[in-house]
PDB file of C-alpha atoms in Angstrom:
ATOM      1  CA  UNK A   1     -53.161 -28.785  29.868  1.00  0.00           C
ATOM      2  CA  UNK A   2     -53.186 -26.178  26.639  1.00  0.00           C
ATOM      3  CA  UNK A   3     -56.181 -24.505  26.400  1.00  0.00           C
ATOM      4  CA  UNK A   4     -58.357 -25.647  22.393  1.00  0.00           C
ATOM      5  CA  UNK A   5     -60.711 -22.699  21.163  1.00  0.00           C
ATOM      6  CA  UNK A   6     -63.471 -25.281  20.654  1.00  0.00           C
ATOM      7  CA  UNK A   7     -63.762 -25.722  24.426  1.00  0.00           C
ATOM      8  CA  UNK A   8     -64.638 -21.870  24.312  1.00  0.00           C
ATOM      9  CA  UNK A   9     -66.822 -22.099  21.653  1.00  0.00           C
ATOM     10  CA  UNK A  10     -69.083 -25.501  23.296  1.00  0.00           C
ATOM     11  CA  UNK A  11     -69.448 -23.095  26.288  1.00  0.00           C
ATOM     12  CA  UNK A  12     -70.200 -19.780  24.701  1.00  0.00           C
ATOM     13  CA  UNK A  13     -73.252 -22.233  23.145  1.00  0.00           C
ATOM     14  CA  UNK A  14     -73.975 -24.038  26.141  1.00  0.00           C
ATOM     15  CA  UNK A  15     -74.163 -19.881  27.650  1.00  0.00           C
ATOM     16  CA  UNK A  16     -76.727 -19.581  24.962  1.00  0.00           C
ATOM     17  CA  UNK A  17     -79.058 -22.435  24.470  1.00  0.00           C
ATOM     18  CA  UNK A  18     -79.451 -23.580  28.249  1.00  0.00           C
ATOM     19  CA  UNK A  19     -78.674 -27.336  26.273  1.00  0.00           C
ATOM     20  CA  UNK A  20     -75.926 -29.974  26.349  1.00  0.00           C
ATOM     21  CA  UNK A  21     -78.180 -31.846  23.485  1.00  0.00           C
ATOM     22  CA  UNK A  22     -79.048 -28.336  21.443  1.00  0.00           C
ATOM     23  CA  UNK A  23     -75.535 -27.188  21.718  1.00  0.00           C
ATOM     24  CA  UNK A  24     -75.157 -31.163  20.278  1.00  0.00           C
ATOM     25  CA  UNK A  25     -77.283 -30.091  17.382  1.00  0.00           C
ATOM     26  CA  UNK A  26     -75.606 -26.747  16.817  1.00  0.00           C
ATOM     27  CA  UNK A  27     -71.960 -27.804  17.013  1.00  0.00           C
ATOM     28  CA  UNK A  28     -72.800 -31.378  14.897  1.00  0.00           C
ATOM     29  CA  UNK A  29     -70.761 -33.040  17.626  1.00  0.00           C
ATOM     30  CA  UNK A  30     -72.119 -36.017  19.874  1.00  0.00           C
ATOM     31  CA  UNK A  31     -73.475 -35.508  23.630  1.00  0.00           C
ATOM     32  CA  UNK A  32     -70.403 -36.907  25.099  1.00  0.00           C
ATOM     33  CA  UNK A  33     -67.839 -34.789  23.046  1.00  0.00           C
ATOM     34  CA  UNK A  34     -69.862 -31.248  24.424  1.00  0.00           C
ATOM     35  CA  UNK A  35     -69.604 -32.824  28.522  1.00  0.00           C
ATOM     36  CA  UNK A  36     -66.062 -33.607  27.560  1.00  0.00           C
ATOM     37  CA  UNK A  37     -65.499 -29.699  26.184  1.00  0.00           C
ATOM     38  CA  UNK A  38     -67.208 -27.914  29.445  1.00  0.00           C
ATOM     39  CA  UNK A  39     -65.506 -30.694  31.899  1.00  0.00           C
ATOM     40  CA  UNK A  40     -61.882 -29.973  30.411  1.00  0.00           C
ATOM     41  CA  UNK A  41     -62.677 -26.169  30.781  1.00  0.00           C
ATOM     42  CA  UNK A  42     -63.856 -25.948  34.248  1.00  0.00           C
ATOM     43  CA  UNK A  43     -60.825 -28.611  35.047  1.00  0.00           C
ATOM     44  CA  UNK A  44     -58.922 -25.647  33.097  1.00  0.00           C
ATOM     45  CA  UNK A  45     -60.049 -22.300  35.220  1.00  0.00           C
ATOM     46  CA  UNK A  46     -60.770 -24.500  38.571  1.00  0.00           C
ATOM     47  CA  UNK A  47     -63.507 -23.429  38.229  1.00  0.00           C
ATOM     48  CA  UNK A  48     -67.457 -24.440  38.480  1.00  0.00           C
ATOM     49  CA  UNK A  49     -69.517 -22.835  35.010  1.00  0.00           C
ATOM     50  CA  UNK A  50     -73.270 -24.412  34.881  1.00  0.00           C
ATOM     51  CA  UNK A  51     -75.180 -26.122  37.111  1.00  0.00           C
ATOM     52  CA  UNK A  52     -77.508 -28.676  35.879  1.00  0.00           C
ATOM     53  CA  UNK A  53     -80.686 -28.563  36.350  1.00  0.00           C
ATOM     54  CA  UNK A  54     -82.960 -31.727  35.403  1.00  0.00           C
ATOM     55  CA  UNK A  55     -83.947 -29.026  32.170  1.00  0.00           C
ATOM     56  CA  UNK A  56     -81.638 -26.795  31.778  1.00  0.00           C
ATOM     57  CA  UNK A  57     -78.017 -25.549  32.813  1.00  0.00           C
ATOM     58  CA  UNK A  58     -77.552 -22.785  34.479  1.00  0.00           C
ATOM     59  CA  UNK A  59     -74.810 -20.713  34.139  1.00  0.00           C
ATOM     60  CA  UNK A  60     -73.017 -19.260  37.848  1.00  0.00           C
ATOM     61  CA  UNK A  61     -71.651 -16.088  38.476  1.00  0.00           C
ATOM     62  CA  UNK A  62     -68.324 -17.206  36.883  1.00  0.00           C
ATOM     63  CA  UNK A  63     -69.784 -18.167  33.877  1.00  0.00           C
ATOM     64  CA  UNK A  64     -72.008 -14.429  33.527  1.00  0.00           C
ATOM     65  CA  UNK A  65     -67.974 -13.120  33.359  1.00  0.00           C
ATOM     66  CA  UNK A  66     -66.322 -15.615  31.416  1.00  0.00           C
ATOM     67  CA  UNK A  67     -69.134 -15.114  28.613  1.00  0.00           C
ATOM     68  CA  UNK A  68     -69.055 -11.468  28.658  1.00  0.00           C
ATOM     69  CA  UNK A  69     -65.451 -11.510  28.729  1.00  0.00           C
ATOM     70  CA  UNK A  70     -64.420 -13.468  25.709  1.00  0.00           C
ATOM     71  CA  UNK A  71     -67.768 -13.519  23.768  1.00  0.00           C
ATOM     72  CA  UNK A  72     -66.305 -10.873  21.232  1.00  0.00           C
ATOM     73  CA  UNK A  73     -63.331 -12.639  20.654  1.00  0.00           C
ATOM     74  CA  UNK A  74     -65.039 -15.730  20.270  1.00  0.00           C
ATOM     75  CA  UNK A  75     -67.476 -14.641  17.311  1.00  0.00           C
ATOM     76  CA  UNK A  76     -64.814 -12.657  16.148  1.00  0.00           C
ATOM     77  CA  UNK A  77     -62.462 -16.091  15.481  1.00  0.00           C
ATOM     78  CA  UNK A  78     -65.842 -17.676  14.206  1.00  0.00           C
ATOM     79  CA  UNK A  79     -65.902 -15.287  11.648  1.00  0.00           C
ATOM     80  CA  UNK A  80     -62.593 -15.610   9.762  1.00  0.00           C
ATOM     81  CA  UNK A  81     -62.935 -19.177  10.333  1.00  0.00           C
ATOM     82  CA  UNK A  82     -65.537 -18.960   7.691  1.00  0.00           C
ATOM     83  CA  UNK A  83     -64.091 -16.189   5.798  1.00  0.00           C
ATOM     84  CA  UNK A  84     -60.139 -17.732   5.280  1.00  0.00           C
ATOM     85  CA  UNK A  85     -61.356 -21.453   5.234  1.00  0.00           C
ATOM     86  CA  UNK A  86     -60.306 -23.427   2.040  1.00  0.00           C
ATOM     87  CA  UNK A  87     -63.215 -24.143  -0.082  1.00  0.00           C
ATOM     88  CA  UNK A  88     -62.868 -27.668  -1.908  1.00  0.00           C
ATOM     89  CA  UNK A  89     -62.585 -25.915  -4.935  1.00  0.00           C
ATOM     90  CA  UNK A  90     -59.220 -24.512  -5.863  1.00  0.00           C
ATOM     91  CA  UNK A  91     -58.799 -20.755  -6.082  1.00  0.00           C
ATOM     92  CA  UNK A  92     -62.722 -20.279  -5.960  1.00  0.00           C
ATOM     93  CA  UNK A  93     -64.174 -17.347  -3.905  1.00  0.00           C
ATOM     94  CA  UNK A  94     -65.840 -16.927  -0.713  1.00  0.00           C
ATOM     95  CA  UNK A  95     -68.307 -13.893  -0.454  1.00  0.00           C
ATOM     96  CA  UNK A  96     -69.752 -12.794   2.294  1.00  0.00           C
ATOM     97  CA  UNK A  97     -73.307 -11.579   1.620  1.00  0.00           C
ATOM     98  CA  UNK A  98     -75.876  -9.706   4.582  1.00  0.00           C
ATOM     99  CA  UNK A  99     -79.017  -8.885   4.765  1.00  0.00           C
ATOM    100  CA  UNK A 100     -82.924  -9.953   6.037  1.00  0.00           C
ATOM    101  CA  UNK A 101     -84.148 -12.849   5.867  1.00  0.00           C
ATOM    102  CA  UNK A 102     -86.759 -12.218   3.311  1.00  0.00           C
ATOM    103  CA  UNK A 103     -84.865 -10.144   1.091  1.00  0.00           C
ATOM    104  CA  UNK A 104     -82.509 -12.892   0.798  1.00  0.00           C
ATOM    105  CA  UNK A 105     -85.682 -16.119   0.427  1.00  0.00           C
ATOM    106  CA  UNK A 106     -87.278 -13.557  -1.809  1.00  0.00           C
ATOM    107  CA  UNK A 107     -84.411 -12.317  -4.122  1.00  0.00           C
ATOM    108  CA  UNK A 108     -81.113 -14.111  -4.052  1.00  0.00           C
ATOM    109  CA  UNK A 109     -82.406 -17.602  -3.187  1.00  0.00           C
ATOM    110  CA  UNK A 110     -83.394 -19.290  -6.639  1.00  0.00           C
ATOM    111  CA  UNK A 111     -80.364 -17.822  -7.635  1.00  0.00           C
ATOM    112  CA  UNK A 112     -77.552 -19.719  -5.019  1.00  0.00           C
ATOM    113  CA  UNK A 113     -76.578 -22.856  -7.030  1.00  0.00           C
ATOM    114  CA  UNK A 114     -76.302 -21.298 -10.603  1.00  0.00           C
ATOM    115  CA  UNK A 115     -73.554 -18.589  -9.025  1.00  0.00           C
ATOM    116  CA  UNK A 116     -69.869 -19.641  -9.462  1.00  0.00           C
ATOM    117  CA  UNK A 117     -68.408 -19.188  -6.312  1.00  0.00           C
ATOM    118  CA  UNK A 118     -69.306 -19.528  -2.712  1.00  0.00           C
ATOM    119  CA  UNK A 119     -71.354 -17.530  -1.143  1.00  0.00           C
ATOM    120  CA  UNK A 120     -71.747 -17.015   2.957  1.00  0.00           C
ATOM    121  CA  UNK A 121     -75.055 -15.356   4.225  1.00  0.00           C
ATOM    122  CA  UNK A 122     -74.665 -13.694   7.552  1.00  0.00           C
ATOM    123  CA  UNK A 123     -78.715 -13.064   8.934  1.00  0.00           C
ATOM    124  CA  UNK A 124     -79.296  -9.626  11.751  1.00  0.00           C
ATOM    125  CA  UNK A 125     -79.671  -6.727  13.211  1.00  0.00           C
ATOM    126  CA  UNK A 126     -78.307  -3.546   9.548  1.00  0.00           C
ATOM    127  CA  UNK A 127     -75.790  -1.700  11.968  1.00  0.00           C
ATOM    128  CA  UNK A 128     -73.916  -4.808  12.996  1.00  0.00           C
ATOM    129  CA  UNK A 129     -74.151  -5.473   9.045  1.00  0.00           C
ATOM    130  CA  UNK A 130     -72.088  -2.232   8.548  1.00  0.00           C
ATOM    131  CA  UNK A 131     -69.420  -2.850  11.475  1.00  0.00           C
ATOM    132  CA  UNK A 132     -68.649  -6.523  10.196  1.00  0.00           C
ATOM    133  CA  UNK A 133     -68.548  -4.889   6.156  1.00  0.00           C
ATOM    134  CA  UNK A 134     -66.194  -2.339   7.574  1.00  0.00           C
ATOM    135  CA  UNK A 135     -64.246  -5.106   9.244  1.00  0.00           C
ATOM    136  CA  UNK A 136     -64.141  -7.133   6.024  1.00  0.00           C
ATOM    137  CA  UNK A 137     -65.775  -9.588   7.812  1.00  0.00           C
ATOM    138  CA  UNK A 138     -68.455  -9.318   5.161  1.00  0.00           C
ATOM    139  CA  UNK A 139     -68.068  -8.303   1.798  1.00  0.00           C
ATOM    140  CA  UNK A 140     -71.771  -6.470   0.391  1.00  0.00           C
ATOM    141  CA  UNK A 141     -74.480  -6.097   2.507  1.00  0.00           C
ATOM    142  CA  UNK A 142     -78.564  -4.934   1.096  1.00  0.00           C
ATOM    143  CA  UNK A 143     -79.772  -2.027   3.264  1.00  0.00           C
ATOM    144  CA  UNK A 144     -82.465   0.624   4.427  1.00  0.00           C
ATOM    145  CA  UNK A 145     -80.097   2.162   6.254  1.00  0.00           C
ATOM    146  CA  UNK A 146     -76.697   3.912   5.215  1.00  0.00           C
ATOM    147  CA  UNK A 147     -73.752   4.632   7.474  1.00  0.00           C
ATOM    148  CA  UNK A 148     -71.454   7.020   7.913  1.00  0.00           C
ATOM    149  CA  UNK A 149     -68.258   4.851   7.667  1.00  0.00           C
ATOM    150  CA  UNK A 150     -66.098   6.530   5.531  1.00  0.00           C
ATOM    151  CA  UNK A 151     -64.508   3.476   3.647  1.00  0.00           C
ATOM    152  CA  UNK A 152     -67.640   1.856   2.467  1.00  0.00           C
ATOM    153  CA  UNK A 153     -69.934   3.549  -0.141  1.00  0.00           C
ATOM    154  CA  UNK A 154     -74.100   2.717  -0.426  1.00  0.00           C
ATOM    155  CA  UNK A 155     -75.685   2.950  -3.871  1.00  0.00           C
ATOM    156  CA  UNK A 156     -79.461   2.949  -3.877  1.00  0.00           C
ATOM    157  CA  UNK A 157     -81.103   0.591  -6.365  1.00  0.00           C
ATOM    158  CA  UNK A 158     -84.125   0.063  -5.589  1.00  0.00           C
ATOM    159  CA  UNK A 159     -87.331   1.163  -3.357  1.00  0.00           C
ATOM    160  CA  UNK A 160     -89.934  -1.202  -1.129  1.00  0.00           C
ATOM    161  CA  UNK A 161     -93.270   0.421  -0.528  1.00  0.00           C
ATOM    162  CA  UNK A 162     -94.733  -0.168   2.975  1.00  0.00           C
ATOM    163  CA  UNK A 163     -98.396  -1.319   2.130  1.00  0.00           C
ATOM    164  CA  UNK A 164    -101.376  -2.456   5.006  1.00  0.00           C
ATOM    165  CA  UNK A 165    -102.066  -6.017   3.646  1.00  0.00           C
ATOM    166  CA  UNK A 166    -105.483  -7.961   5.174  1.00  0.00           C
ATOM    167  CA  UNK A 167    -105.840 -11.874   4.496  1.00  0.00           C
ATOM    168  CA  UNK A 168    -107.637 -13.112   1.059  1.00  0.00           C
ATOM    169  CA  UNK A 169    -111.640 -13.920   4.088  1.00  0.00           C
ATOM    170  CA  UNK A 170    -111.103 -10.222   5.519  1.00  0.00           C
ATOM    171  CA  UNK A 171    -114.411  -8.546   4.463  1.00  0.00           C
ATOM    172  CA  UNK A 172    -112.768  -4.773   3.240  1.00  0.00           C
ATOM    173  CA  UNK A 173    -115.706  -3.224   1.914  1.00  0.00           C
ATOM    174  CA  UNK A 174    -116.154  -0.903   5.191  1.00  0.00           C
ATOM    175  CA  UNK A 175    -112.800  -0.383   5.298  1.00  0.00           C
ATOM    176  CA  UNK A 176    -112.529   1.235   2.013  1.00  0.00           C
ATOM    177  CA  UNK A 177    -115.891   3.441   2.391  1.00  0.00           C
ATOM    178  CA  UNK A 178    -114.417   5.058   5.901  1.00  0.00           C
ATOM    179  CA  UNK A 179    -111.067   5.524   3.245  1.00  0.00           C
ATOM    180  CA  UNK A 180    -113.378   7.275   0.565  1.00  0.00           C
ATOM    181  CA  UNK A 181    -115.095   9.252   3.385  1.00  0.00           C
ATOM    182  CA  UNK A 182    -111.748  10.950   4.517  1.00  0.00           C
ATOM    183  CA  UNK A 183    -112.386  10.613   8.199  1.00  0.00           C
ATOM    184  CA  UNK A 184    -109.215   9.758   9.743  1.00  0.00           C
ATOM    185  CA  UNK A 185    -110.078   8.617  12.784  1.00  0.00           C
ATOM    186  CA  UNK A 186    -112.313   7.132  12.160  1.00  0.00           C
ATOM    187  CA  UNK A 187    -110.214   5.073   9.575  1.00  0.00           C
ATOM    188  CA  UNK A 188    -107.909   4.606  12.773  1.00  0.00           C
ATOM    189  CA  UNK A 189    -110.881   3.665  15.023  1.00  0.00           C
ATOM    190  CA  UNK A 190    -112.033   0.534  12.932  1.00  0.00           C
ATOM    191  CA  UNK A 191    -108.292  -0.633  12.238  1.00  0.00           C
ATOM    192  CA  UNK A 192    -107.762  -1.460  15.692  1.00  0.00           C
ATOM    193  CA  UNK A 193    -110.863  -3.346  16.293  1.00  0.00           C
ATOM    194  CA  UNK A 194    -109.612  -6.264  14.347  1.00  0.00           C
ATOM    195  CA  UNK A 195    -107.169  -8.903  13.890  1.00  0.00           C
ATOM    196  CA  UNK A 196    -102.984  -7.934  13.928  1.00  0.00           C
ATOM    197  CA  UNK A 197    -100.069  -9.453  12.797  1.00  0.00           C
ATOM    198  CA  UNK A 198     -96.293  -7.936  13.456  1.00  0.00           C
ATOM    199  CA  UNK A 199     -92.857  -9.358  13.891  1.00  0.00           C
ATOM    200  CA  UNK A 200     -90.736  -8.513  17.064  1.00  0.00           C
ATOM    201  CA  UNK A 201     -88.682  -6.403  14.735  1.00  0.00           C
ATOM    202  CA  UNK A 202     -91.137  -4.832  12.866  1.00  0.00           C
ATOM    203  CA  UNK A 203     -93.353  -3.068  15.046  1.00  0.00           C
ATOM    204  CA  UNK A 204     -91.250  -0.085  14.398  1.00  0.00           C
ATOM    205  CA  UNK A 205     -92.591  -0.565  10.456  1.00  0.00           C
ATOM    206  CA  UNK A 206     -96.007  -0.411  12.380  1.00  0.00           C
ATOM    207  CA  UNK A 207     -95.335   3.023  14.308  1.00  0.00           C
ATOM    208  CA  UNK A 208     -94.025   4.787  11.391  1.00  0.00           C
ATOM    209  CA  UNK A 209     -97.206   3.751   9.160  1.00  0.00           C
ATOM    210  CA  UNK A 210     -98.972   4.271  11.881  1.00  0.00           C
ATOM    211  CA  UNK A 211     -97.710   7.791  12.623  1.00  0.00           C
ATOM    212  CA  UNK A 212     -98.026   8.939   9.048  1.00  0.00           C
ATOM    213  CA  UNK A 213    -101.035   8.668   8.781  1.00  0.00           C
ATOM    214  CA  UNK A 214    -102.711   9.168  11.871  1.00  0.00           C
ATOM    215  CA  UNK A 215     -99.865  12.049  13.212  1.00  0.00           C
ATOM    216  CA  UNK A 216     -99.648   8.933  16.600  1.00  0.00           C
ATOM    217  CA  UNK A 217     -97.979   5.915  18.143  1.00  0.00           C
ATOM    218  CA  UNK A 218    -100.754   3.461  17.616  1.00  0.00           C
ATOM    219  CA  UNK A 219    -101.802   2.657  21.762  1.00  0.00           C
ATOM    220  CA  UNK A 220    -103.038  -1.289  20.890  1.00  0.00           C
ATOM    221  CA  UNK A 221    -101.060  -4.844  20.707  1.00  0.00           C
ATOM    222  CA  UNK A 222    -100.791  -6.561  18.186  1.00  0.00           C
ATOM    223  CA  UNK A 223    -102.645 -10.122  18.283  1.00  0.00           C
ATOM    224  CA  UNK A 224     -99.698 -12.330  17.251  1.00  0.00           C
ATOM    225  CA  UNK A 225     -96.262 -11.392  16.567  1.00  0.00           C
ATOM    226  CA  UNK A 226     -94.841 -14.371  14.625  1.00  0.00           C
ATOM    227  CA  UNK A 227     -91.131 -15.237  13.611  1.00  0.00           C
ATOM    228  CA  UNK A 228     -90.598 -12.919  10.575  1.00  0.00           C
ATOM    229  CA  UNK A 229     -92.344 -11.551   7.322  1.00  0.00           C
ATOM    230  CA  UNK A 230     -92.621 -14.743   5.865  1.00  0.00           C
ATOM    231  CA  UNK A 231     -94.386 -16.100   8.152  1.00  0.00           C
ATOM    232  CA  UNK A 232     -96.772 -12.863   8.835  1.00  0.00           C
ATOM    233  CA  UNK A 233     -97.634 -14.055   4.576  1.00  0.00           C
ATOM    234  CA  UNK A 234     -98.445 -17.141   5.394  1.00  0.00           C
ATOM    235  CA  UNK A 235    -100.408 -16.596   8.830  1.00  0.00           C
ATOM    236  CA  UNK A 236    -102.631 -13.907   6.588  1.00  0.00           C
ATOM    237  CA  UNK A 237    -103.570 -16.091   3.124  1.00  0.00           C
ATOM    238  CA  UNK A 238    -106.955 -17.097   2.797  1.00  0.00           C
ATOM    239  CA  UNK A 239    -107.135 -16.001   6.119  1.00  0.00           C
ATOM    240  CA  UNK A 240    -108.673 -12.874   7.766  1.00  0.00           C
ATOM    241  CA  UNK A 241    -105.951  -9.791   9.871  1.00  0.00           C
ATOM    242  CA  UNK A 242    -104.663  -7.077   8.599  1.00  0.00           C
ATOM    243  CA  UNK A 243    -100.312  -6.481   8.604  1.00  0.00           C
ATOM    244  CA  UNK A 244     -97.782  -3.425   7.958  1.00  0.00           C
ATOM    245  CA  UNK A 245     -95.228  -5.412   5.252  1.00  0.00           C
ATOM    246  CA  UNK A 246     -93.621  -4.353   2.314  1.00  0.00           C
ATOM    247  CA  UNK A 247     -95.441  -5.518  -0.522  1.00  0.00           C
ATOM    248  CA  UNK A 248     -92.082  -7.040  -2.760  1.00  0.00           C
ATOM    249  CA  UNK A 249     -92.750  -9.768   0.645  1.00  0.00           C
ATOM    250  CA  UNK A 250     -96.469 -11.059  -1.235  1.00  0.00           C
ATOM    251  CA  UNK A 251     -96.648  -9.820  -4.883  1.00  0.00           C
ATOM    252  CA  UNK A 252     -97.512 -13.503  -5.119  1.00  0.00           C
ATOM    253  CA  UNK A 253    -100.294 -13.935  -2.757  1.00  0.00           C
ATOM    254  CA  UNK A 254    -101.974 -10.627  -4.089  1.00  0.00           C
ATOM    255  CA  UNK A 255    -102.280 -11.389  -7.153  1.00  0.00           C
ATOM    256  CA  UNK A 256    -103.590 -15.359  -6.473  1.00  0.00           C
ATOM    257  CA  UNK A 257    -105.900 -13.363  -4.197  1.00  0.00           C
ATOM    258  CA  UNK A 258    -104.621 -15.067  -1.035  1.00  0.00           C
ATOM    259  CA  UNK A 259    -103.951 -11.129   0.496  1.00  0.00           C
ATOM    260  CA  UNK A 260    -105.736  -8.028  -0.455  1.00  0.00           C
ATOM    261  CA  UNK A 261    -104.195  -4.874  -1.297  1.00  0.00           C
ATOM    262  CA  UNK A 262    -106.133  -2.904   1.827  1.00  0.00           C
ATOM    263  CA  UNK A 263    -104.583   0.537   2.207  1.00  0.00           C
ATOM    264  CA  UNK A 264    -101.428   2.533   0.902  1.00  0.00           C
ATOM    265  CA  UNK A 265    -102.050   4.728   3.680  1.00  0.00           C
ATOM    266  CA  UNK A 266    -102.553   8.310   2.921  1.00  0.00           C
ATOM    267  CA  UNK A 267     -99.500   9.586   1.639  1.00  0.00           C
ATOM    268  CA  UNK A 268     -96.745   6.968  -0.307  1.00  0.00           C
ATOM    269  CA  UNK A 269     -94.587   5.093   2.645  1.00  0.00           C
ATOM    270  CA  UNK A 270     -91.140   3.592   1.117  1.00  0.00           C
ATOM    271  CA  UNK A 271     -87.834   2.625   1.942  1.00  0.00           C
ATOM    272  CA  UNK A 272     -84.749   2.922  -0.733  1.00  0.00           C
ATOM    273  CA  UNK A 273     -82.918   0.144  -0.436  1.00  0.00           C
ATOM    274  CA  UNK A 274     -78.544   0.231  -1.018  1.00  0.00           C
ATOM    275  CA  UNK A 275     -75.710  -2.049  -2.368  1.00  0.00           C
ATOM    276  CA  UNK A 276     -73.574  -1.551   1.343  1.00  0.00           C
ATOM    277  CA  UNK A 277     -70.022  -2.259   0.404  1.00  0.00           C
ATOM    278  CA  UNK A 278     -66.245  -1.564   1.252  1.00  0.00           C
ATOM    279  CA  UNK A 279     -64.792   1.289  -1.657  1.00  0.00           C
ATOM    280  CA  UNK A 280     -61.908  -0.987  -2.230  1.00  0.00           C
ATOM    281  CA  UNK A 281     -62.371  -5.076  -2.776  1.00  0.00           C
ATOM    282  CA  UNK A 282     -61.207  -7.867  -4.712  1.00  0.00           C
ATOM    283  CA  UNK A 283     -64.330  -9.392  -5.086  1.00  0.00           C
ATOM    284  CA  UNK A 284     -65.818  -6.419  -7.016  1.00  0.00           C
ATOM    285  CA  UNK A 285     -66.744  -9.238 -10.876  1.00  0.00           C
ATOM    286  CA  UNK A 286     -69.145 -11.293  -8.042  1.00  0.00           C
ATOM    287  CA  UNK A 287     -69.774  -8.867  -5.872  1.00  0.00           C
ATOM    288  CA  UNK A 288     -71.017  -6.939  -9.005  1.00  0.00           C
ATOM    289  CA  UNK A 289     -72.735 -10.179 -10.337  1.00  0.00           C
ATOM    290  CA  UNK A 290     -74.788 -10.246  -7.532  1.00  0.00           C
ATOM    291  CA  UNK A 291     -76.145  -7.162  -7.380  1.00  0.00           C
ATOM    292  CA  UNK A 292     -77.284  -8.038 -11.386  1.00  0.00           C
ATOM    293  CA  UNK A 293     -79.864  -9.845  -9.966  1.00  0.00           C
ATOM    294  CA  UNK A 294     -80.966  -7.172  -6.587  1.00  0.00           C
ATOM    295  CA  UNK A 295     -81.469  -5.332  -9.953  1.00  0.00           C
ATOM    296  CA  UNK A 296     -83.289  -7.528 -12.306  1.00  0.00           C
ATOM    297  CA  UNK A 297     -85.914  -8.445  -9.465  1.00  0.00           C
ATOM    298  CA  UNK A 298     -86.214  -4.827  -8.834  1.00  0.00           C
ATOM    299  CA  UNK A 299     -87.078  -3.475 -12.323  1.00  0.00           C
ATOM    300  CA  UNK A 300     -88.982  -7.531 -12.919  1.00  0.00           C
ATOM    301  CA  UNK A 301     -90.979  -6.321  -9.528  1.00  0.00           C
ATOM    302  CA  UNK A 302     -91.104  -2.793 -10.565  1.00  0.00           C
ATOM    303  CA  UNK A 303     -92.601  -2.826 -14.323  1.00  0.00           C
ATOM    304  CA  UNK A 304     -95.204  -5.433 -12.945  1.00  0.00           C
ATOM    305  CA  UNK A 305     -95.803  -3.188  -9.496  1.00  0.00           C
ATOM    306  CA  UNK A 306     -98.313  -0.608 -11.033  1.00  0.00           C
ATOM    307  CA  UNK A 307    -100.685   1.229  -8.938  1.00  0.00           C
ATOM    308  CA  UNK A 308    -102.830  -1.103  -7.203  1.00  0.00           C
ATOM    309  CA  UNK A 309    -106.932  -0.645  -6.191  1.00  0.00           C
ATOM    310  CA  UNK A 310    -108.398  -1.671  -3.075  1.00  0.00           C
ATOM    311  CA  UNK A 311    -110.026  -4.474  -2.606  1.00  0.00           C
TER     312      UNK A 311
END
């Protein structure tokens, strides 16, 4: 019996989703096809890989060993499959980008259909993006963090300001008075009694904001931990509560009064955004077109971003 790569891909997806149905949906194959791949792999390795329960596929101990052994190799093969796949248009470049979801949605998404080349977007942690960029899996990353790889170069192009925003219906009069009085302990105590939104990935941003203004870590738990920053904006729009987020993500909502700029902080907290790319690339022209879009957006936002007043 010959080993089929698709068996490993199917096994990996079942392991991660715990479901034959979810695996079929993720891989765009039929559920009987998923079962066939799993049965074939179990026959090949000679032992059972999952215990089938009514609600979940539970991996056996042997399955856990197999998963850890093949994971990196399967991920690399999938990356190679995407990167080197022949496109339907001859000689059309295939550019692979890495950035956070919100950066893509607010900056590049609207221009995708106008670009004369193919694009694959990868979302994830910045160190992983830097690793993939260095290894040739990605061609360009948008990142607030610079790596130390000698093969890569980082060019600053914009800054994002981290601010405290409030829902459109949130009463901020008392907060404004406390800020004007300048008693940081009173400001902190008042804020700790409010409703808070964050994401699991953004807890570090909130901790930095808190430490910069109050010289300590926040000693309370946010009320709502949602999937991403866009969810925070939607949840707070025309509502009540607070969140610490980059101001460019909610400019339209601030202008429309759906959100309020509650506080810039005692000191302005900014992140520098960088283009990260390899020093030598065959896609300099295509990468330059993408960089131009981001730089134009950064300039537009900067011109519209006069120092806002407290509301």
